Amino acid sequence: MSGMRMMLALAALAVLPGEVLAGARVVENLFAVAAVEGGAVYTVGQFGAVYRSEDGGKVWIAQKTPTTEDLFSVDFGDAVHGVVVGRSGVILTTGDGGATWVVRKSPVDRNLFAVRFASPTHVFAVGDWGVVIESSDAGATWKDRTLDEDVVLTSMSWPTPEFGVIAGEFGSVLVSHDSGATWEKKPTGTDKTLFGVDFRDTQVGWVVGMDGLVAGTRDGGTTWQAQHGTFELQALETLGVMDALQNPGLYDVAATAEGAVVAGDIGHVLVSRDGKHWEERRLPGERSLAWLRGVTALPAGALVVGAGGLTVPLEGADLRPVGEAAGAR
């Protein structure tokens, strides 16, 4: 998948009206969300948008940023040090919990789709055409660690400072056991583009991608099992329109205490309570058709974000959208 096609997937045209909140009115398409140490939540999106919430995504405070570029990913190393990345290699950092954001010099001008802290000061970002960049000072300065393989890298997870995982185009999964000094490609059994990855620890993790694919591993990425969707690529005429609608692209996954939560197109939210079996949660009303791009686990649930400023908390033991009764479909 080309960088342009990836950006189109990240910024689909369908938009729902933004919700009117007690704080800022969020109207931009949102591409990522991250809960950080101390209880704050940040979400990022189109036109340089960065928002902060102190109550799990119910009320948002707009953050002033020095860019209008689309922002695709956000992560924090602690309660105050964060990094945001996006289109054309843009990098923003904060050292005061988002009160101020600074543009940092990027070693690349390609789109950066994911940023993750391996430790409070060690941070990586990945993107178009094998781009990997690394910072050892919480994002102030960066080095180019781009891979030899010309493949779009979409997502990343660091469950420990030493163990990291990158996922991307053509079913690519790369694993590092030495804090990113070297990367080993792992066979996944699929050529589908993988848009999201998250690991609970060095053994248990998930990737999600095209055609409703969710695959899990329990041996650190050495072997993978399809838990939702299939590994095989299928043309639309073979798959069928209804099957395609029931298995839309999935773009992000977040590990929870026992399982995981997945977000994707056409309002799809999948929840697993055991890390193996998946149940669908439907967003209420007109939100049910909105695309989703980001999900993060919260102490008492999870939060999904997507089109037109859409932010939906999931709460309760079954992680249901607020207002959805148990048993609803």
PDB file of C-alpha atoms in Angstrom, residues 73-77 81-85 91-93 114-126 132-143 145 156 158 161 179-180 183:
ATOM      1  CA  SER A  73      -0.014   9.421  16.538  1.00  0.00           C
ATOM      2  CA  VAL A  74       0.666  10.524  20.125  1.00  0.00           C
ATOM      3  CA  ASP A  75       2.455   8.984  23.100  1.00  0.00           C
ATOM      4  CA  PHE A  76       3.875  10.084  26.458  1.00  0.00           C
ATOM      5  CA  GLY A  77       6.898   8.778  28.340  1.00  0.00           C
ATOM      6  CA  HIS A  81       6.835  14.484  28.324  1.00  0.00           C
ATOM      7  CA  GLY A  82       5.019  13.652  25.085  1.00  0.00           C
ATOM      8  CA  VAL A  83       5.605  13.347  21.341  1.00  0.00           C
ATOM      9  CA  VAL A  84       3.199  13.731  18.416  1.00  0.00           C
ATOM     10  CA  VAL A  85       4.043  12.794  14.806  1.00  0.00           C
ATOM     11  CA  ILE A  91       7.339  16.022  15.068  1.00  0.00           C
ATOM     12  CA  LEU A  92       5.989  17.953  18.065  1.00  0.00           C
ATOM     13  CA  THR A  93       7.077  17.558  21.686  1.00  0.00           C
ATOM     14  CA  ALA A 114       3.129   5.852  14.876  1.00  0.00           C
ATOM     15  CA  VAL A 115       5.204   7.027  17.841  1.00  0.00           C
ATOM     16  CA  ARG A 116       5.863   5.050  21.026  1.00  0.00           C
ATOM     17  CA  PHE A 117       8.066   5.471  24.091  1.00  0.00           C
ATOM     18  CA  ALA A 118      10.183   2.434  24.980  1.00  0.00           C
ATOM     19  CA  SER A 119      11.194   4.148  28.226  1.00  0.00           C
ATOM     20  CA  PRO A 120      10.629   7.635  29.711  1.00  0.00           C
ATOM     21  CA  THR A 121      13.324   9.099  27.419  1.00  0.00           C
ATOM     22  CA  HIS A 122      13.774   6.508  24.641  1.00  0.00           C
ATOM     23  CA  VAL A 123      11.194   6.929  21.849  1.00  0.00           C
ATOM     24  CA  PHE A 124      10.706   5.626  18.298  1.00  0.00           C
ATOM     25  CA  ALA A 125       8.518   6.645  15.352  1.00  0.00           C
ATOM     26  CA  VAL A 126       7.771   4.697  12.164  1.00  0.00           C
ATOM     27  CA  VAL A 132      12.246   4.263  11.645  1.00  0.00           C
ATOM     28  CA  ILE A 133      13.546   7.210  13.667  1.00  0.00           C
ATOM     29  CA  GLU A 134      14.851   7.148  17.231  1.00  0.00           C
ATOM     30  CA  SER A 135      15.310   9.643  20.054  1.00  0.00           C
ATOM     31  CA  SER A 136      17.146   9.163  23.346  1.00  0.00           C
ATOM     32  CA  ASP A 137      16.102  12.497  24.873  1.00  0.00           C
ATOM     33  CA  ALA A 138      12.286  12.283  24.914  1.00  0.00           C
ATOM     34  CA  GLY A 139      12.004  13.563  21.347  1.00  0.00           C
ATOM     35  CA  ALA A 140      14.248  16.638  21.429  1.00  0.00           C
ATOM     36  CA  THR A 141      16.663  15.203  18.826  1.00  0.00           C
ATOM     37  CA  TRP A 142      16.286  12.310  16.391  1.00  0.00           C
ATOM     38  CA  LYS A 143      18.383   9.839  14.405  1.00  0.00           C
ATOM     39  CA  ARG A 145      17.203   4.307  11.610  1.00  0.00           C
ATOM     40  CA  MET A 156       4.448  -0.072  17.101  1.00  0.00           C
ATOM     41  CA  TRP A 158       6.933  -1.390  23.507  1.00  0.00           C
ATOM     42  CA  PRO A 161      12.259  -0.961  27.279  1.00  0.00           C
ATOM     43  CA  SER A 179      15.934  -1.734  22.552  1.00  0.00           C
ATOM     44  CA  GLY A 180      15.711  -1.245  18.811  1.00  0.00           C
ATOM     45  CA  TRP A 183      15.026  -5.896  14.209  1.00  0.00           C
TER      46      TRP A 183
END
